[in-house]
Coordinates of C-alpha atoms in Angstrom, one line a residue:
Chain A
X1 CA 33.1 -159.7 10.0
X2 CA 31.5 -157.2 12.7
X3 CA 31.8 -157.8 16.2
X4 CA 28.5 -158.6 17.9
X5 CA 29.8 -156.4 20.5
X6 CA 29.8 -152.9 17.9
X7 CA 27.5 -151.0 20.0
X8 CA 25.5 -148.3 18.2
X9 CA 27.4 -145.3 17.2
X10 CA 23.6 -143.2 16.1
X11 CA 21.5 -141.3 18.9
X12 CA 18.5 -142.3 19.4
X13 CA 17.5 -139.2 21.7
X14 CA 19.0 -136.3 23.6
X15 CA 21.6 -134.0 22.3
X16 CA 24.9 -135.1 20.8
X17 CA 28.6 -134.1 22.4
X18 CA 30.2 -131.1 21.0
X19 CA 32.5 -132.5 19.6
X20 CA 30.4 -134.5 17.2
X21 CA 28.1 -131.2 16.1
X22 CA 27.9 -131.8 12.2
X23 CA 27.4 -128.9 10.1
X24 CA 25.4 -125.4 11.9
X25 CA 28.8 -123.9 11.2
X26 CA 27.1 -120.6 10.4
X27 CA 24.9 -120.3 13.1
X28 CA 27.6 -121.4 15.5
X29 CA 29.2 -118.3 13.8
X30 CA 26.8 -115.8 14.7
X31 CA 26.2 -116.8 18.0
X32 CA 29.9 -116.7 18.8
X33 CA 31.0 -113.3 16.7
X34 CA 28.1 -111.4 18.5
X35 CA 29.8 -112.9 22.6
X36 CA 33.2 -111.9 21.0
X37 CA 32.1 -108.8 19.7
X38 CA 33.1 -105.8 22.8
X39 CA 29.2 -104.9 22.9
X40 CA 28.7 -108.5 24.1
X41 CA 25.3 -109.2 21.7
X42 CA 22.6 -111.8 22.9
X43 CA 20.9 -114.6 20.1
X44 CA 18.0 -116.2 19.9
X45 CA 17.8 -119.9 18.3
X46 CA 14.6 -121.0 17.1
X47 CA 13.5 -124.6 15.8
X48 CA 11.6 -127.2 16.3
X49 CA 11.9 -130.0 18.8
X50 CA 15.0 -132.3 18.1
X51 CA 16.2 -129.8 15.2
X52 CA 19.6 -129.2 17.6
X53 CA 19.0 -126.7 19.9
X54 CA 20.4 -128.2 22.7
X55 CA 23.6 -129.8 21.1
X56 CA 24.5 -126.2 19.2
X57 CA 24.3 -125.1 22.3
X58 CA 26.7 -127.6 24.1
X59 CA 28.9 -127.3 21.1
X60 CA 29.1 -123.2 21.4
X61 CA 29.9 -123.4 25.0
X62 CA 32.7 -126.2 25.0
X63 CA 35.8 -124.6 25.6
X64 CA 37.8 -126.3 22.4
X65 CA 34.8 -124.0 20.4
X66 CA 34.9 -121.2 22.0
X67 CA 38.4 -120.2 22.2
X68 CA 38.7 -120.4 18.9
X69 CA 36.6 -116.8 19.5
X70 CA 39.2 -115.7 22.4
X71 CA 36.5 -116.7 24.8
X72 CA 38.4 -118.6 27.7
X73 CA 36.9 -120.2 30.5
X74 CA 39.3 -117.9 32.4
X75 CA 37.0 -114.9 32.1
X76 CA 33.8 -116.0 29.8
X77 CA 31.7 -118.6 31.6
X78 CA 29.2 -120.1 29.8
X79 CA 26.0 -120.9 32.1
X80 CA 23.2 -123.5 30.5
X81 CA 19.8 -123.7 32.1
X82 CA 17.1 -125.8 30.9
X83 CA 14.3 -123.6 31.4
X84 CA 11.7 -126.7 32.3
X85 CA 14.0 -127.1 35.4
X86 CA 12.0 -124.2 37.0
X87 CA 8.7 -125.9 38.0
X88 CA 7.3 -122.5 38.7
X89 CA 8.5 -119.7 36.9
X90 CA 8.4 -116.4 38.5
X91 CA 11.4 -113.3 38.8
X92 CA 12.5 -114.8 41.6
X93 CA 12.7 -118.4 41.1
X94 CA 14.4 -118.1 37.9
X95 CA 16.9 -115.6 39.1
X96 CA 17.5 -117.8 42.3
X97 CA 18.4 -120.7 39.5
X98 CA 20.5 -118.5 37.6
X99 CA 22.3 -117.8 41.0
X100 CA 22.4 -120.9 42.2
X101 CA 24.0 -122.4 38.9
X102 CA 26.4 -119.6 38.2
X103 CA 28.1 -121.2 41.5
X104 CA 31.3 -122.0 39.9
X105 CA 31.9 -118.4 37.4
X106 CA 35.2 -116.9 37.5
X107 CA 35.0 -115.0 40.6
X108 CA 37.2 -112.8 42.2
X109 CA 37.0 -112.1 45.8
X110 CA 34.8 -109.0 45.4
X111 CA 32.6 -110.9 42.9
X112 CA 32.1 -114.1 45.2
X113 CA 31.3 -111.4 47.8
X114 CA 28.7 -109.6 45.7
X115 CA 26.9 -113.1 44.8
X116 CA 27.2 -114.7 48.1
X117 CA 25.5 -111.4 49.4
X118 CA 22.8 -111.8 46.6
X119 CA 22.3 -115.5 46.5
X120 CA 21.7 -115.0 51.0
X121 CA 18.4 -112.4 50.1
X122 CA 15.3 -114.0 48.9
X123 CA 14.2 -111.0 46.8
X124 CA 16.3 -109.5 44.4
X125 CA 16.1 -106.4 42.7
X126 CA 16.1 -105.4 38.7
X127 CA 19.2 -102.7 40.0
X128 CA 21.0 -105.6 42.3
X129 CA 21.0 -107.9 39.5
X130 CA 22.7 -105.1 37.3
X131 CA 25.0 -103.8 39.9
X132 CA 25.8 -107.9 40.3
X133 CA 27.1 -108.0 36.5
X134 CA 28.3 -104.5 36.3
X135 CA 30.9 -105.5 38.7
X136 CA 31.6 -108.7 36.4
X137 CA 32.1 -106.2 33.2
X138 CA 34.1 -104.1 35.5
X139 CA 36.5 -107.3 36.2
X140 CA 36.5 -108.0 32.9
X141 CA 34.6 -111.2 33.0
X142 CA 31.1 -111.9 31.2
X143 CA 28.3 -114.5 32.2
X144 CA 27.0 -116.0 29.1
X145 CA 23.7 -117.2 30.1
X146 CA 22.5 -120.2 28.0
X147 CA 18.8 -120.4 28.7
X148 CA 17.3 -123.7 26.5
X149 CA 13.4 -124.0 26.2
X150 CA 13.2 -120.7 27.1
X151 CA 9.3 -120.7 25.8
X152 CA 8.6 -122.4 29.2
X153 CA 9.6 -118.8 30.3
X154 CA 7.6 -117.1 28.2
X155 CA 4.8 -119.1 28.9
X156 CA 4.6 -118.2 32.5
X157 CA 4.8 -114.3 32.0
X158 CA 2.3 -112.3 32.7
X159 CA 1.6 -110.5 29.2
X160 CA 0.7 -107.4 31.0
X161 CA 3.0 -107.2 33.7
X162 CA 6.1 -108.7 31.6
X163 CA 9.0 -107.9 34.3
X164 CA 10.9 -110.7 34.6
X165 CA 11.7 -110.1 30.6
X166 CA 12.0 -106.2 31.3
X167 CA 14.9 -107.0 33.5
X168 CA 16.5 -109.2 31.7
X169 CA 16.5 -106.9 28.5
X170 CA 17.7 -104.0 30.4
X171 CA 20.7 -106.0 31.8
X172 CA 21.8 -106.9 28.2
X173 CA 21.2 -103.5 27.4
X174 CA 23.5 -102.2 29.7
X175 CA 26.5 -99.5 29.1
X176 CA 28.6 -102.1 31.1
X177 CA 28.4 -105.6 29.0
X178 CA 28.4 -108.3 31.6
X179 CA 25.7 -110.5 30.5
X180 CA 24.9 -112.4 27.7
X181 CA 21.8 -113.9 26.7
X182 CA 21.6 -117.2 24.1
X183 CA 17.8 -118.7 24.3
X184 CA 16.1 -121.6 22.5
X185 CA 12.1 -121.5 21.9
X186 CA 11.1 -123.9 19.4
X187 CA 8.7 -121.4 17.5
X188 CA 10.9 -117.9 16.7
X189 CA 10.6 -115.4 19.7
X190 CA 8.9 -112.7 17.8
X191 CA 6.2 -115.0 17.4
X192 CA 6.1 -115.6 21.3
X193 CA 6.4 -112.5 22.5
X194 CA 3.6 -111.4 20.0
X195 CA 0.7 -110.5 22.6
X196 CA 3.1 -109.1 25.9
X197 CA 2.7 -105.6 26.3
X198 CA 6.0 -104.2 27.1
X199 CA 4.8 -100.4 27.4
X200 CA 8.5 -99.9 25.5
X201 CA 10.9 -101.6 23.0
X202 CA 10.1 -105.4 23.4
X203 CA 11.7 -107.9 24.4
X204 CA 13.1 -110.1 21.3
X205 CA 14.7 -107.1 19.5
X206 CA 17.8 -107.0 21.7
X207 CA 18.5 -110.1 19.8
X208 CA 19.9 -111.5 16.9
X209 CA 18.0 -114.4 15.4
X210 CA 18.9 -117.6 14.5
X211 CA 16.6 -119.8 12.4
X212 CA 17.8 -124.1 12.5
X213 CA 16.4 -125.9 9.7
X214 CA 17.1 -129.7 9.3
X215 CA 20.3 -131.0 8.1
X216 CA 20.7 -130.9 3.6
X217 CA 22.2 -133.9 2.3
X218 CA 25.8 -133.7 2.6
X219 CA 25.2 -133.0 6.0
X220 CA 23.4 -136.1 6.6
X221 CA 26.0 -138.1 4.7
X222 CA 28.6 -136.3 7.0
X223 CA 26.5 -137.4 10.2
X224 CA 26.5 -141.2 9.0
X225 CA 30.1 -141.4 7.5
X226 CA 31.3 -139.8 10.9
X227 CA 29.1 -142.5 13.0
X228 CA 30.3 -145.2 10.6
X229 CA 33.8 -144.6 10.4
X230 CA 34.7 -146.4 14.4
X231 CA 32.9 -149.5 13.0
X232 CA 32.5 -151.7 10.2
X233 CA 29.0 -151.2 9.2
X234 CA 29.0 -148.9 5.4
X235 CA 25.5 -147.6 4.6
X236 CA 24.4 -148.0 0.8
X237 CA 23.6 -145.5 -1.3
X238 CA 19.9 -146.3 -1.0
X239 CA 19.8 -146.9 2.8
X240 CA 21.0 -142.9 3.0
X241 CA 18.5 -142.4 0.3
X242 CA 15.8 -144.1 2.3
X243 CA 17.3 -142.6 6.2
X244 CA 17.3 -138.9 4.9
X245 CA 13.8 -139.1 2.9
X246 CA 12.1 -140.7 5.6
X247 CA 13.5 -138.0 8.0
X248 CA 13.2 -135.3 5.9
X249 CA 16.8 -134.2 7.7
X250 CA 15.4 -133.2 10.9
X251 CA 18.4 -134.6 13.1
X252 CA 16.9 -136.5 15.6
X253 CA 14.8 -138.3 13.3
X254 CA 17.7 -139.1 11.2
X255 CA 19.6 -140.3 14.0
X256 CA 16.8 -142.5 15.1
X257 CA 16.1 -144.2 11.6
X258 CA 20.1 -144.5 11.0
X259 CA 19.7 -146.0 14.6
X260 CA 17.3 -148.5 14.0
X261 CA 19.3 -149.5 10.2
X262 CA 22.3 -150.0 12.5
X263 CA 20.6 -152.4 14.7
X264 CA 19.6 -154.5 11.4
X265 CA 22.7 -154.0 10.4
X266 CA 24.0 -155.8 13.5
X267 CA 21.6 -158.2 13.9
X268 CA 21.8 -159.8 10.2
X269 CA 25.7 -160.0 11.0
X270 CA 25.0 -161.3 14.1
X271 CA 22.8 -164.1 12.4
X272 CA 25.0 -164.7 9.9
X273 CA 27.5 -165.4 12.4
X274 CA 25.7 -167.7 14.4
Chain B
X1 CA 45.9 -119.0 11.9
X2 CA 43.4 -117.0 14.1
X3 CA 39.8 -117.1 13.4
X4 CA 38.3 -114.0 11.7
X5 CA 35.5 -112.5 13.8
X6 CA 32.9 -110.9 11.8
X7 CA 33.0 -107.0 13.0
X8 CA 29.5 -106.3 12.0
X9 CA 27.2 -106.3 15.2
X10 CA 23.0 -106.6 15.1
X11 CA 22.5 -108.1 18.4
X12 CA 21.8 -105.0 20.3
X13 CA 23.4 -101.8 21.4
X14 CA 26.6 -101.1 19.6
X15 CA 29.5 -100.5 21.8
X16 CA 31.1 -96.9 21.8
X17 CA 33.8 -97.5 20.2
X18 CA 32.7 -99.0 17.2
X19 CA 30.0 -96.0 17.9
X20 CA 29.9 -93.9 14.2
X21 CA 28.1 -90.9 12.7
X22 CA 24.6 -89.2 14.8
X23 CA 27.3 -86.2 14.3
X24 CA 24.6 -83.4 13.8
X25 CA 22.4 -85.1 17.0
X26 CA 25.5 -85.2 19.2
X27 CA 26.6 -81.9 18.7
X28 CA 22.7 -80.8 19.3
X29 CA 22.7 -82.7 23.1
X30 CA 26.6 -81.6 24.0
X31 CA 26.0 -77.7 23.2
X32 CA 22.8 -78.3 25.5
X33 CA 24.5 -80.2 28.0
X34 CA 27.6 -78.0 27.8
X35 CA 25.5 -74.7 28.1
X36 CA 24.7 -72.4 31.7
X37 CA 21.1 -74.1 31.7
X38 CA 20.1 -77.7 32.9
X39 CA 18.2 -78.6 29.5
X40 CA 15.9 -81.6 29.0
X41 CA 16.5 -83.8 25.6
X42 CA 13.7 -85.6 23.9
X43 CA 14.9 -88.2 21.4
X44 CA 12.9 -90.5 19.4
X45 CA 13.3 -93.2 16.8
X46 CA 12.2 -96.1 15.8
X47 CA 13.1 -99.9 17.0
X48 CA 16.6 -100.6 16.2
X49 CA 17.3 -97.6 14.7
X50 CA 20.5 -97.1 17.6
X51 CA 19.0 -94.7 20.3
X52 CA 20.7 -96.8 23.0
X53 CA 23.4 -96.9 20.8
X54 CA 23.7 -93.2 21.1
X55 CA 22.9 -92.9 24.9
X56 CA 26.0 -95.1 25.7
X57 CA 28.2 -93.5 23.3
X58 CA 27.1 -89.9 25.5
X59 CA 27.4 -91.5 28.7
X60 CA 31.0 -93.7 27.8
X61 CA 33.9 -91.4 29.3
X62 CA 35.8 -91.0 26.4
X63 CA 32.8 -89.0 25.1
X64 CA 32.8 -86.8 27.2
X65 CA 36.9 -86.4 27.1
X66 CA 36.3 -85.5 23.7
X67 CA 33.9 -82.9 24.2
X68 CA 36.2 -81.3 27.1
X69 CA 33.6 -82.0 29.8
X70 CA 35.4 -83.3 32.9
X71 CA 34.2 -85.9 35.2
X72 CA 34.2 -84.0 38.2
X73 CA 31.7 -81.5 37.1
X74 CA 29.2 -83.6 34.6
X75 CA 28.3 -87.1 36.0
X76 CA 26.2 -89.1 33.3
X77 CA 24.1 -91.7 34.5
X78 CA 22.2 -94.4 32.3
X79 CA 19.1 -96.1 33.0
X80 CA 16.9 -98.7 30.9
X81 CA 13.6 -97.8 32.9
X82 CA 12.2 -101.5 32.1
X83 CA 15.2 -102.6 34.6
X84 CA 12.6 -100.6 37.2
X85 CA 9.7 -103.4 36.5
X86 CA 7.2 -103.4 38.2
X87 CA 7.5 -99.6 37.8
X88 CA 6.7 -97.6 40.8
X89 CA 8.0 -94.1 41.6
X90 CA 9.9 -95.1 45.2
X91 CA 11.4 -98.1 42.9
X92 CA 12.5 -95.6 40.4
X93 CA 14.2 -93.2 42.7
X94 CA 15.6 -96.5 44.5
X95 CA 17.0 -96.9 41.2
X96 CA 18.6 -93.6 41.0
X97 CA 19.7 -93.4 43.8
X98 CA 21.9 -96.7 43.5
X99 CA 23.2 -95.8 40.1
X100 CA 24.5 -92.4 41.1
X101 CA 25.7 -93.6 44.1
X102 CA 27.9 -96.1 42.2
X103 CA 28.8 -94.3 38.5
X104 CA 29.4 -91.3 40.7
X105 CA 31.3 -92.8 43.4
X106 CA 34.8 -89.9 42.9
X107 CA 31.6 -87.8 44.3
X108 CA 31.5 -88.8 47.6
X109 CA 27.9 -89.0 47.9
X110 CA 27.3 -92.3 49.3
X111 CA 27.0 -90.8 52.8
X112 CA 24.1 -89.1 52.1
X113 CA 22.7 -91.7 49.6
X114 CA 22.8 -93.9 52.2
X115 CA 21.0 -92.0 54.8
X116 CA 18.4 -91.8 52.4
X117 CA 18.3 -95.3 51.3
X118 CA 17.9 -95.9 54.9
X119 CA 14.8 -94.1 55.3
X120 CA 11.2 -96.3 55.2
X121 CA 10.5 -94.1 52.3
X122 CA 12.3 -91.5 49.8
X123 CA 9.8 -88.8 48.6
X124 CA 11.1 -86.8 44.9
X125 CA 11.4 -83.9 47.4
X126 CA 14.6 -86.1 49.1
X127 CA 16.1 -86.3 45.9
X128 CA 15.3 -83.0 44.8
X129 CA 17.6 -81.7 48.1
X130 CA 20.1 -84.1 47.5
X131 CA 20.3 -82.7 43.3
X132 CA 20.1 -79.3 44.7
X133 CA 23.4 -79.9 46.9
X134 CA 25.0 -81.2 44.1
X135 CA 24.0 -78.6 41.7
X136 CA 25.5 -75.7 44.3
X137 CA 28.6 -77.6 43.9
X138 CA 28.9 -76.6 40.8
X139 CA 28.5 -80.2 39.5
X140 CA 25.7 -81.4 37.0
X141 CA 23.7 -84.7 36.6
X142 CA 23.3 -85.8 33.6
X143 CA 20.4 -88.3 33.5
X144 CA 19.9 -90.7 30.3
X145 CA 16.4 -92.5 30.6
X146 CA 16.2 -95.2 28.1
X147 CA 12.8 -96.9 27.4
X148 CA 11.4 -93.9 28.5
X149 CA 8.0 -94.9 26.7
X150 CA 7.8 -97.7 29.7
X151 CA 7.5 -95.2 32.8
X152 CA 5.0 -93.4 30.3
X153 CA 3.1 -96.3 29.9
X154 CA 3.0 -97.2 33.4
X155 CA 1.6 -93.8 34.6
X156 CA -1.4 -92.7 35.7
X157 CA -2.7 -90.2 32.6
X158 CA -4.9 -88.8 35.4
X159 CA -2.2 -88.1 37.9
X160 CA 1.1 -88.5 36.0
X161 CA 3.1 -87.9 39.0
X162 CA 6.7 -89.4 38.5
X163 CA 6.6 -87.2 35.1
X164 CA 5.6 -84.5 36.9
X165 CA 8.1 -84.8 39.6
X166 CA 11.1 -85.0 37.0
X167 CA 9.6 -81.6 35.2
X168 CA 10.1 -80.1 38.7
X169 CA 13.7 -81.4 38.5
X170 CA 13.9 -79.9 35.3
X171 CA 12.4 -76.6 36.0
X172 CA 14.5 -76.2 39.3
X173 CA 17.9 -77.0 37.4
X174 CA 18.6 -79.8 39.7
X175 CA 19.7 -82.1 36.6
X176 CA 20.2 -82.1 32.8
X177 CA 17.6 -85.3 31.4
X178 CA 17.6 -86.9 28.1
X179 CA 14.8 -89.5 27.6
X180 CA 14.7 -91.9 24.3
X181 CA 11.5 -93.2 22.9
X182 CA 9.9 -94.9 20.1
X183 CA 7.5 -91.9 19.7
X184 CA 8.1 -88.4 20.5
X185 CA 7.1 -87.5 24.1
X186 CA 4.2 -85.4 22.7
X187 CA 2.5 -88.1 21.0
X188 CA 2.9 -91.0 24.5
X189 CA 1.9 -88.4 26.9
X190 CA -1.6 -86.8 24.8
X191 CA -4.3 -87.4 27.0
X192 CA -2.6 -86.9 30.5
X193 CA -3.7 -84.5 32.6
X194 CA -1.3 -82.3 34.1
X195 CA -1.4 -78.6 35.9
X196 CA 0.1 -76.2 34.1
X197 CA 1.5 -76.7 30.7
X198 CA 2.0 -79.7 29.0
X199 CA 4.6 -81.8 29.9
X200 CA 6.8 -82.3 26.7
X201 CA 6.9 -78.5 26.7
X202 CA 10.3 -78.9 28.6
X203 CA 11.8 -81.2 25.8
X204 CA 13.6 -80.0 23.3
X205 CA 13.4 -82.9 20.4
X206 CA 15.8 -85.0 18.7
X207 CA 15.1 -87.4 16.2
X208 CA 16.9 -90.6 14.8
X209 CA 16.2 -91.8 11.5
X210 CA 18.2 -94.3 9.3
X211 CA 21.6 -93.5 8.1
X212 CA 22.8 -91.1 5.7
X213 CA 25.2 -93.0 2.7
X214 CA 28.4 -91.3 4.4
X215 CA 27.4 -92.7 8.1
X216 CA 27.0 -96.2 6.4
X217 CA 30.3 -95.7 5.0
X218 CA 31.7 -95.0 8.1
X219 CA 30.4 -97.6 9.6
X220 CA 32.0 -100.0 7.0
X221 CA 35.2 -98.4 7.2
X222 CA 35.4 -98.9 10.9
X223 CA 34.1 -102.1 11.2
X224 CA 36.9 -103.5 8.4
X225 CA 39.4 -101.5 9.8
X226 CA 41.9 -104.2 11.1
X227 CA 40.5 -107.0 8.6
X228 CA 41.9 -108.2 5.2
X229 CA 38.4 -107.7 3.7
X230 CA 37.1 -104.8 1.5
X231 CA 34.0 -104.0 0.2
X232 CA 33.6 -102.7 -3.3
X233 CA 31.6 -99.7 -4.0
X234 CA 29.2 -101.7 -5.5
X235 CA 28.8 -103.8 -2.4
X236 CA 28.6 -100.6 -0.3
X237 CA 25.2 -99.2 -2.1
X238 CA 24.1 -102.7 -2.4
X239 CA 23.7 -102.8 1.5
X240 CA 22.8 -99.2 1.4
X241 CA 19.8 -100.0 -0.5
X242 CA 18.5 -103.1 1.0
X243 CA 19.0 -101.6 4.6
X244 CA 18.0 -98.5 3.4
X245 CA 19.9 -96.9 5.8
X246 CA 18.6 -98.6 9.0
X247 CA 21.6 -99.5 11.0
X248 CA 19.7 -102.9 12.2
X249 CA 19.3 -104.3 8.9
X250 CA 22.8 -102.2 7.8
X251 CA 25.1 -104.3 10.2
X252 CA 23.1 -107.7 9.2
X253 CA 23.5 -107.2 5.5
X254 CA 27.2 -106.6 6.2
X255 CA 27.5 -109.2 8.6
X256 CA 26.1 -112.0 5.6
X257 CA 28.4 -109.9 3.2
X258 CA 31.5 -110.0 5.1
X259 CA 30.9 -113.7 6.0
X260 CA 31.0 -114.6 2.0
X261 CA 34.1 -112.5 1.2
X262 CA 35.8 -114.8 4.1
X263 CA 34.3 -117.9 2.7
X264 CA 35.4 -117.1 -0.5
X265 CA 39.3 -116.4 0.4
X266 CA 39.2 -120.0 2.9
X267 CA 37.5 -122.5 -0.1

């Protein structure tokens, strides 16, 4: 009989830990190759809300992932920013973010020197920022900036005076690869960056683009036998019938119905039992 | 037993050394670069197609090593002119100034960058002297302006003057320029007025189109080089044609290519 005690194993929001990613295996393989490749590439990951933007991108950045990529936290430090953080958006409040949460990167003494010069102005420049992670390629260390709900961004650009993008384009674009870029926008950045006038290449094609898609059926079954296997709950056939048509896939939604089924689950036992 | 990294790359600017083919366009910009005049290279292409791809591969040192150009006489320096946003001229020559100052630093020129980093403002003139003492040491600047349709675009067409100061540069042999752009020079700067004759009369043009067969090869060949993978001939015109040569959509069809050869060996 199951304890009353079996607490839900499903989500019923927010992003799950890596280690419990199911499937994405080759998106997770893009994203990765292009960091590990020497030119250092940058990825854009588009989908709607609750599709698993935010968990790929927990899962990419844990270190068990990533070293399978040679990517060590020794010199590869993998920054995450949700975007919405940045009440006002502007060059330099999001740079003064980025500065502020790259605190703890794999410095050495010339680096820390460099950032704790930069982090003291309150206006920084397109070539500071550059010279900043120049002098990280030149240690042989790379930021990885992970940058989620990046449409809030976008949102706040000017589309005629688009220079907080400008920069950061040209410092993934530079000879010296110190900077990565991954973002998240839930509609594809092409689409977003449709009406900006960029007098020059635009902004989205200095990445590589990753389309998430809700979850086919094995993946679902994966999801529930993994959630399942720590307690004594077993979903029928028909309850994964019912869970993945009524969620169509889409992750969070499956989570949430298989969430809900759990707690009948564990009420009827708990009924039964009393 | 280690991961296999997938060598194909589509997520911006190649690095040099996976750098292949442009053969014919390289040997064009080294002669000019190599001869007695200070030359000024136009190239053009469309998006993707690898021009700032090719402007690292001229400005990474092993280049030059190759073509016999020593780093004490030719300095490259590289600049994305969208890194200079908002544009403006003194933000531009703030730019240069910092970038030669640090990819040139075996030059000792940071004395006299400073002095003029110092000042409330630095007029083309400044720079102009301080090119002009470089250039009577019998040293050369090679300047690589990437994006150069965005200082275009954020010009004046009635008084073009940053384009007209770096035709001055030009004309005076201070440096050696080569600008990439979506379209050629001619075409962004038709309708701007400027004294004398028009400005993309100082560019000689270079353009970048898709890959020849043999340069997709090559790029295959490198790319594999060190893996267990190989791709049939058939697989080689099959990307050929779908990418029709366009290195962009080159490296993504043999990125998804590669990816089911290793799926196939690990089922």
């Amino acid at each position: 009989m199951m304890s009353n005690t079996t607490s839900n194993p499903f989500q019923h929001e927010g992003a799950v830990p890596p280690d419990r990613l199911i499937g994405r295996e080759k998106e997770v393989n893009i994203i990765l190759d292009l960091i590990a490749n020497p030119a250092r590439g940058s990825s854009a990951i588009a989908g709607e809300q609750g599709i698993g933007k935010t968990s790929l991108l927990s899962h990419i950045s844990a270190p068990a992932v990533s070293r399978d990529w040679g990517l060590s936290p020794e010199w590869c430090s993998f920054i995450k920013i949700d975007c919405q953080t940045i009440t006002s958006p502007t060059k330099i409040t999001f740079w003064s973010k980025v500065l502020d949460t790259m605190e703890r990167s794999p410095f050495d003494e010339e680096l820390r020197r460099e950032y704790e010069r930069l982090r003291a102005k309150d206006l920084i420049t397109g070539f500071e920022l550059r010279q900043l992670f120049d002098k990280f390629a030149e240690a042989n260390k790379l930021i990885v900036l992970l940058l989620d709900d990046f449409h809030w961004i976008i949102d706040h650009v000017n589309p005629d005076k688009p220079d907080l993008l400008n920069t950061m384009r040209s410092l993934i674009n530079r000879p010296l690869r110190g900077l990565s870029i991954v973002i998240t926008t839930p509609d594809p950045l092409d689409a977003l960056c449709n009406n900006i006038d960029f007098s020059g290449s635009p902004f989205q094609t200095s990445f590589a683009f990753v389309q998430l898609g809700p979850f086919t059926w094995d993946e679902a079954n994966e999801l529930i036998d993994r959630a399942l296997a720590s307690t004594e709950v077993r979903f029928t056939e028909s309850d994964r019938r019912s869970v993945y048509e009524a969620s169509k896939g889409h992750p969070a939604r499956l989570q949430k119905a298989c969430y809900d089924l759990f707690e009948n689950y564990a009420k009827g036992s708990a009924d039964k039992g009393s | 037993m280690p991961r296999q990294i997938n060598p194909f790359f589509y997520g911006g600017p190649v690095h040099p050394s996976r750098f292949i083919g442009r053969e014919e366009e390289i040997k064009t910009i080294m002669n000019r670069i190599a001869g007695p005049a200070t030359e000024a290279i136009a190239l053009y292409g469309e998006r993707r197609i690898g021009k700032t791809s090719l402007l690292h591969y001229l400005a990474a040192p092993a280049t030059r090593n190759s073509w016999e150009l020593s780093a004490d006489q030719y300095g490259f320096v590289y600049l994305d002119c969208q890194e200079v946003s908002p544009f403006s001229l003194l933000l531009f020559l703030h730019s240069l100034l910092s970038l030669i100052k640090r990819q040139l630093a075996d030059w000792n020129l940071e004395m006299d960058i400073r002095k003029l980093e110092e000042k409330d403002s630095i007029s083309v003139t400044d720079l102009g002297i301080l090119l002009g003492d470089i250039v009577r040491e019998n040293r050369e600047i090679v300047l690589l302006l990437d994006e150069f349709d965005y200082i275009i675009g954020n010009t004046d067409p009635a008084k073009p003057y940053p384009l007209s100061a770096l035709r001055s540069l030009v004309n005076r042999q201070c440096l050696t320029l080569i600008v990439a752009s979506y379209e050629p020079v001619a075409a962004l700067t038709q309708g701007m007025y400027f004294e004398g004759p028009p400005f993309h009369n100082i560019f000689a043009s270079v353009s970048l189109g898709p890959f020849s067969e043999q340069e997709a090869n090559q790029l295959i060949d490198k790319a594999l080089q060190g893996t267990k993978v190989i791709f049939s001939e058939d697989d080689r015109k099959f990307v050929y044609e779908i990418s029709k040569g366009h290195p962009y959509w080159l490296q993504n069809a043999c990125y998804k290519l590669f990816n089911r050869y290793i799926e196939s060996t690990t089922v």
